[in-house]
Amino acid sequence: MNVEEVAFFLRERTVGAALVIELHGELDIWARTQLSPRLEELLDRPWPSVAVDLSGVTFLDACGLGMLVWLQARIKAYGGRLSLVRPAPNVARILRITRLDRAFTLLDDLPASCRVPAPEQGASAAPASPAQVPVFGRPTGTASRHRPSA
């Protein structure tokens, strides 16, 4: 049986009144069309603080940038703040070249409002169990950057 890797996915978790979204893989037009419905569901309510962890993003094109700009506009419309966290060097470079680094708050670590508090000494803490969007998308071995045939 051949198991193929998925080219992108997201995980989300809440910490108090904050939302943390972890994006992984290639953020391109296919990822945007597949992830947008879940992102819309997540942002269907106001969040005072949203952190998007980009440390797992391996590729970012204009559609991926557009998705980040859309996220920021949606969050601001509800009066919230968006932070982009830990962009990989290639992603940080694209943000810098496009000058979008000036439009976003870029952080090296999660904001305090988005961190899971450390357990008190002697207390046992259950590990956070982030939800993951069902795995779908383009297998990473695909040569074409287009949607695979069914």
XYZ file of N, CA and C in Angstrom:
450
model
N 0.844 -1.179 0.000
C 0.000 0.000 0.000
C 0.886 1.239 0.000
N 0.614 2.159 -0.889
C 1.404 3.369 -1.037
C 0.715 4.525 -0.312
N 1.388 5.081 0.683
C 0.842 6.221 1.411
C 1.544 7.472 0.898
N 0.759 8.458 0.466
C 1.332 9.692 -0.063
C 1.181 10.802 0.964
N 2.193 11.659 1.033
C 2.123 12.812 1.913
C 1.196 13.858 1.331
N 0.545 14.602 2.202
C -0.317 15.689 1.776
C 0.521 16.964 1.690
N 0.236 17.790 0.692
C 1.036 18.984 0.449
C 0.753 20.107 1.444
N -0.373 20.068 2.155
C -0.709 21.132 3.101
C -1.758 20.637 4.079
N -1.810 21.290 5.232
C -2.884 21.058 6.191
C -2.837 22.164 7.228
N -3.862 22.209 8.071
C -3.851 23.150 9.173
C -4.308 22.453 10.431
N -3.843 22.997 11.539
C -4.302 22.599 12.872
C -4.715 23.874 13.579
N -5.682 23.739 14.466
C -6.051 24.914 15.245
C -6.260 24.510 16.690
N -6.086 25.489 17.559
C -6.377 25.282 18.976
C -6.745 26.621 19.579
N -7.482 26.561 20.653
C -7.822 27.787 21.367
C -7.106 27.782 22.702
N -6.685 28.966 23.099
C -6.059 29.178 24.391
C -6.777 30.371 24.991
N -7.672 30.101 25.918
C -8.488 31.178 26.462
C -9.341 31.773 25.352
N -9.206 33.083 25.147
C -9.978 33.755 24.101
C -9.173 33.928 22.818
N -8.029 33.254 22.724
C -7.163 33.388 21.548
C -7.256 32.136 20.677
N -7.017 32.330 19.395
C -7.002 31.239 18.427
C -5.605 31.127 17.840
N -5.095 29.897 17.792
C -3.810 29.624 17.164
C -4.075 28.714 15.972
N -3.611 29.134 14.807
C -3.746 28.349 13.576
C -2.342 27.992 13.114
N -2.079 26.707 12.974
C -0.792 26.246 12.449
C -1.003 25.843 10.994
N -0.288 26.488 10.101
C -0.341 26.139 8.686
C 0.913 25.350 8.330
N 0.728 24.308 7.524
C 1.835 23.429 7.156
C 1.821 23.158 5.666
N 3.014 23.084 5.083
C 3.145 22.665 3.691
C 3.133 23.822 2.719
N 2.622 23.527 1.529
C 2.621 24.471 0.417
C 1.327 25.279 0.400
N 1.445 26.594 0.571
C 0.270 27.472 0.534
C 0.181 28.095 -0.851
N -0.580 27.444 -1.698
C -0.766 27.881 -3.074
C -2.256 27.929 -3.376
N -2.624 28.039 -4.640
C -4.035 28.176 -4.997
C -4.840 26.953 -4.561
N -4.272 25.774 -4.677
C -5.000 24.566 -4.277
C -5.230 24.556 -2.767
N -4.199 24.912 -2.004
C -4.345 24.978 -0.547
C -5.394 26.018 -0.161
N -5.341 27.161 -0.827
C -6.299 28.221 -0.482
C -7.735 27.768 -0.728
N -7.987 27.129 -1.849
C -9.369 26.701 -2.130
C -9.819 25.629 -1.155
N -8.906 24.808 -0.684
C -9.276 23.735 0.226
C -9.344 24.183 1.685
N -8.486 25.107 2.083
C -8.437 25.546 3.482
C -9.405 26.681 3.792
N -9.760 27.479 2.794
C -10.611 28.648 3.034
C -11.931 28.333 3.733
N -12.659 27.282 3.347
C -13.915 27.009 4.061
C -13.704 26.775 5.562
N -12.638 26.058 5.934
C -12.377 25.822 7.355
C -11.961 27.114 8.043
N -11.162 27.926 7.380
C -10.763 29.207 7.961
C -11.982 30.110 8.157
N -12.898 30.105 7.202
C -14.126 30.895 7.350
C -14.925 30.432 8.561
N -15.026 29.126 8.767
C -15.721 28.602 9.947
C -15.045 29.079 11.228
N -13.725 28.984 11.261
C -12.986 29.390 12.457
C -13.169 30.871 12.761
N -13.256 31.685 11.715
C -13.320 33.136 11.906
C -14.748 33.663 11.852
N -15.699 32.784 12.013
C -17.103 33.182 11.996
C -17.525 33.826 13.310
N -16.625 33.973 14.214
C -16.866 34.652 15.485
C -15.673 35.551 15.769
N -15.856 36.558 16.586
C -14.725 37.452 16.875
C -13.688 36.787 17.777
N -12.434 36.972 17.440
C -11.317 36.528 18.263
C -10.480 37.756 18.571
N -10.210 38.061 19.831
C -9.377 39.229 20.130
C -7.941 39.054 19.656
N -7.471 37.805 19.630
C -6.102 37.545 19.204
C -6.058 36.252 18.397
N -5.441 36.348 17.226
C -5.241 35.177 16.366
C -3.768 35.141 15.989
N -3.152 33.991 16.219
C -1.759 33.795 15.825
C -1.726 32.709 14.757
N -1.052 33.003 13.656
C -0.886 32.022 12.590
C 0.580 31.603 12.601
N 0.802 30.353 12.966
C 2.149 29.803 13.030
C 2.544 29.340 11.627
N 3.561 29.980 11.065
C 4.012 29.685 9.705
C 5.274 28.831 9.673
N 5.703 28.308 10.810
C 6.965 27.567 10.844
C 6.933 26.312 9.984
N 5.751 25.768 9.715
C 5.646 24.569 8.894
C 5.377 24.829 7.425
N 5.333 26.100 7.027
C 5.057 26.434 5.623
C 6.343 26.302 4.819
N 6.272 25.505 3.751
C 7.443 25.248 2.922
C 7.424 26.010 1.602
N 6.250 26.498 1.199
C 6.106 27.205 -0.070
C 4.965 28.195 0.079
N 5.140 29.384 -0.482
C 4.117 30.426 -0.396
C 4.111 31.182 -1.710
N 2.948 31.210 -2.398
C 2.844 31.983 -3.635
C 1.824 33.104 -3.440
N 1.452 33.759 -4.524
C 0.533 34.902 -4.446
C -0.805 34.512 -3.820
N -1.276 33.320 -4.095
C -2.560 32.887 -3.503
C -2.418 32.666 -2.009
N -1.291 32.141 -1.589
C -1.040 31.992 -0.158
C -0.934 33.340 0.524
N -0.252 34.289 -0.123
C -0.185 35.654 0.417
C -1.576 36.265 0.500
N -2.376 36.034 -0.552
C -3.750 36.549 -0.549
C -4.565 35.982 0.595
N -4.344 34.718 0.920
C -5.060 34.100 2.031
C -4.676 34.769 3.354
N -3.396 35.086 3.529
C -2.956 35.766 4.748
C -3.548 37.168 4.841
N -3.588 37.880 3.712
C -4.178 39.230 3.697
C -5.671 39.140 4.016
N -6.357 38.142 3.454
C -7.779 37.939 3.737
C -7.987 37.642 5.220
N -7.129 36.789 5.799
C -7.238 36.485 7.233
C -7.140 37.761 8.067
N -6.158 38.589 7.732
C -5.980 39.822 8.499
C -7.205 40.726 8.388
N -7.732 40.884 7.179
C -8.908 41.748 6.995
C -10.108 41.197 7.770
N -10.292 39.901 7.726
C -11.420 39.272 8.421
C -11.307 39.448 9.930
N -10.107 39.245 10.457
C -9.889 39.371 11.906
C -10.038 40.819 12.347
N -9.488 41.751 11.567
C -9.619 43.177 11.900
C -11.071 43.641 11.848
N -11.853 43.078 10.932
C -13.266 43.457 10.822
C -14.018 43.176 12.120
N -13.563 42.166 12.857
C -14.165 41.838 14.155
C -13.439 42.519 15.312
N -12.459 43.358 15.007
C -11.739 44.079 16.063
C -10.597 43.292 16.681
N -10.170 42.221 16.021
C -9.096 41.402 16.568
C -7.737 41.762 15.999
N -6.715 41.077 16.509
C -5.340 41.264 16.057
C -4.811 39.957 15.495
N -4.070 40.060 14.397
C -3.438 38.903 13.790
C -1.932 39.030 13.933
N -1.296 37.937 14.332
C 0.166 37.865 14.377
C 0.600 36.680 13.534
N 1.627 36.893 12.714
C 2.246 35.798 11.984
C 3.481 35.389 12.771
N 3.555 34.103 13.084
C 4.573 33.628 14.008
C 5.528 32.660 13.317
N 6.794 32.811 13.611
C 7.862 31.909 13.184
C 7.878 31.592 11.691
N 7.795 32.604 10.828
C 7.872 32.258 9.406
C 9.240 31.661 9.081
N 9.222 30.596 8.286
C 10.478 30.001 7.825
C 11.232 31.047 7.004
N 12.547 30.918 6.881
C 13.328 31.934 6.154
C 12.811 32.224 4.745
N 12.415 31.196 4.004
C 11.919 31.445 2.645
C 10.594 32.202 2.666
N 9.762 31.953 3.659
C 8.486 32.664 3.787
C 8.734 34.102 4.232
N 9.624 34.293 5.191
C 9.965 35.650 5.651
C 10.523 36.471 4.492
N 11.314 35.835 3.634
C 11.884 36.528 2.475
C 10.781 36.993 1.524
N 9.796 36.149 1.265
C 8.691 36.528 0.376
C 7.894 37.673 0.989
N 7.656 37.616 2.286
C 6.944 38.713 2.954
C 7.740 40.013 2.840
N 9.056 39.913 2.975
C 9.914 41.094 2.883
C 9.942 41.646 1.453
N 10.106 40.776 0.452
C 10.166 41.214 -0.946
C 8.871 41.902 -1.364
N 7.740 41.367 -0.912
C 6.439 41.940 -1.269
C 6.049 43.106 -0.360
N 6.890 43.376 0.616
C 6.676 44.427 1.617
C 5.461 44.166 2.503
N 4.989 42.952 2.494
C 3.890 42.601 3.395
C 4.377 42.433 4.825
N 5.685 42.363 5.021
C 6.210 42.327 6.383
C 5.840 43.604 7.135
N 5.559 44.672 6.387
C 5.152 45.941 7.000
C 3.660 45.955 7.354
N 2.904 45.090 6.714
C 1.455 45.055 6.931
C 1.057 44.097 8.045
N 1.940 43.173 8.388
C 1.642 42.176 9.407
C 2.516 42.377 10.630
N 2.039 41.861 11.757
C 2.869 41.759 12.947
C 3.569 40.414 12.868
N 4.902 40.435 12.737
C 5.699 39.217 12.656
C 6.374 38.987 13.997
N 6.229 37.778 14.520
C 6.789 37.452 15.830
C 7.650 36.194 15.753
N 8.645 36.133 16.636
C 9.503 34.948 16.717
C 8.886 33.852 17.577
N 7.891 34.217 18.382
C 7.237 33.239 19.249
C 5.778 33.623 19.410
N 4.979 32.699 19.882
C 3.559 32.985 20.090
C 3.380 34.114 21.086
N 2.383 34.991 20.860
C 2.089 36.017 21.855
C 1.673 35.347 23.172
N 1.877 36.034 24.272
C 1.541 35.473 25.584
C 0.083 35.021 25.640
N -0.813 35.758 24.971
C -2.232 35.413 25.009
C -2.536 34.105 24.287
N -1.603 33.612 23.490
C -1.818 32.388 22.704
C -1.031 31.190 23.217
N -0.296 31.376 24.298
C 0.499 30.268 24.845
C -0.320 29.481 25.850
N -0.126 28.180 25.820
C -0.760 27.321 26.819
C 0.000 27.529 28.117
N -0.722 27.871 29.203
C -0.017 28.095 30.468
C 0.668 26.813 30.947
N 1.819 26.988 31.573
C 2.535 25.837 32.124
C 1.741 25.284 33.294
N 1.714 23.968 33.445
C 0.976 23.394 34.566
C 1.635 23.768 35.883
N 0.819 23.872 36.913
C 1.348 24.167 38.238
C 2.180 22.985 38.682
N 3.161 23.263 39.525
C 4.045 22.203 39.976
C 3.234 21.118 40.672
N 3.478 19.886 40.279
C 2.761 18.764 40.880
C 1.474 18.409 40.168
N 0.971 19.310 39.323
C -0.271 19.032 38.599
C 0.076 18.355 37.286
N -0.762 17.442 36.876
C -0.535 16.818 35.578
C -1.397 17.517 34.548
N -0.800 17.831 33.449
C -1.530 18.533 32.390
C -1.700 17.601 31.210
N -2.904 17.562 30.703
C -3.153 16.778 29.501
C -2.553 17.520 28.326
N -1.917 16.817 27.413
C -1.353 17.516 26.255
C -2.458 18.156 25.431
N -2.135 19.303 24.852
C -3.112 19.971 23.990
C -3.412 19.069 22.812
N -4.662 18.996 22.426
C -5.028 18.159 21.290
C -5.611 19.039 20.202
N -4.745 19.586 19.353
C -5.243 20.457 18.292
C -6.057 19.668 17.284
N -7.084 20.319 16.771
C -7.887 19.699 15.732
C -7.140 19.836 14.416
N -7.314 18.885 13.561
C -6.663 18.948 12.252
C -7.722 18.815 11.181
N -7.614 19.667 10.186
C -8.525 19.575 9.061
C -8.327 18.205 8.433
N -9.398 17.566 7.985
C -9.210 16.283 7.323
C -8.155 16.410 6.227
N -7.333 15.397 6.136
C -6.226 15.435 5.193
C -6.762 15.356 3.771
N -6.422 16.347 2.994
C -6.798 16.396 1.593
C -5.827 17.314 0.908
N -5.793 17.275 -0.384
C -4.901 18.155 -1.117
C -4.071 17.385 -2.102
N -3.029 17.987 -2.559
C -2.181 17.417 -3.584
C -1.061 16.631 -2.913
N -0.828 15.410 -3.326
C 0.318 14.673 -2.797
C 1.610 15.415 -3.116
N 2.564 15.373 -2.209
C 3.801 16.126 -2.409
C 4.637 15.596 -3.556
N 4.453 14.371 -3.973
C 5.230 13.820 -5.065
C 4.732 14.228 -6.441
N 3.618 14.943 -6.515
C 3.026 15.320 -7.786
C 3.904 16.349 -8.490
N 4.203 16.108 -9.750
C 5.062 17.018 -10.509
C 4.333 18.295 -10.868
N 3.052 18.217 -11.136
C 2.279 19.381 -11.544
C 1.858 20.204 -10.342
N 1.775 21.492 -10.504
C 1.296 22.354 -9.432
C -0.219 22.546 -9.564
N -0.860 21.728 -10.366
C -2.294 21.837 -10.584
C -3.033 20.752 -9.841
N -4.321 20.930 -9.712
C -5.164 19.981 -9.000
C -5.047 18.596 -9.658
N -4.833 17.562 -8.821
C -4.723 16.232 -9.384
C -6.058 15.752 -9.923
N -5.988 14.892 -10.924
C -7.232 14.335 -11.468
C -7.798 13.319 -10.500
N -9.127 13.151 -10.522
C -9.785 12.285 -9.558
C -9.596 10.832 -9.859
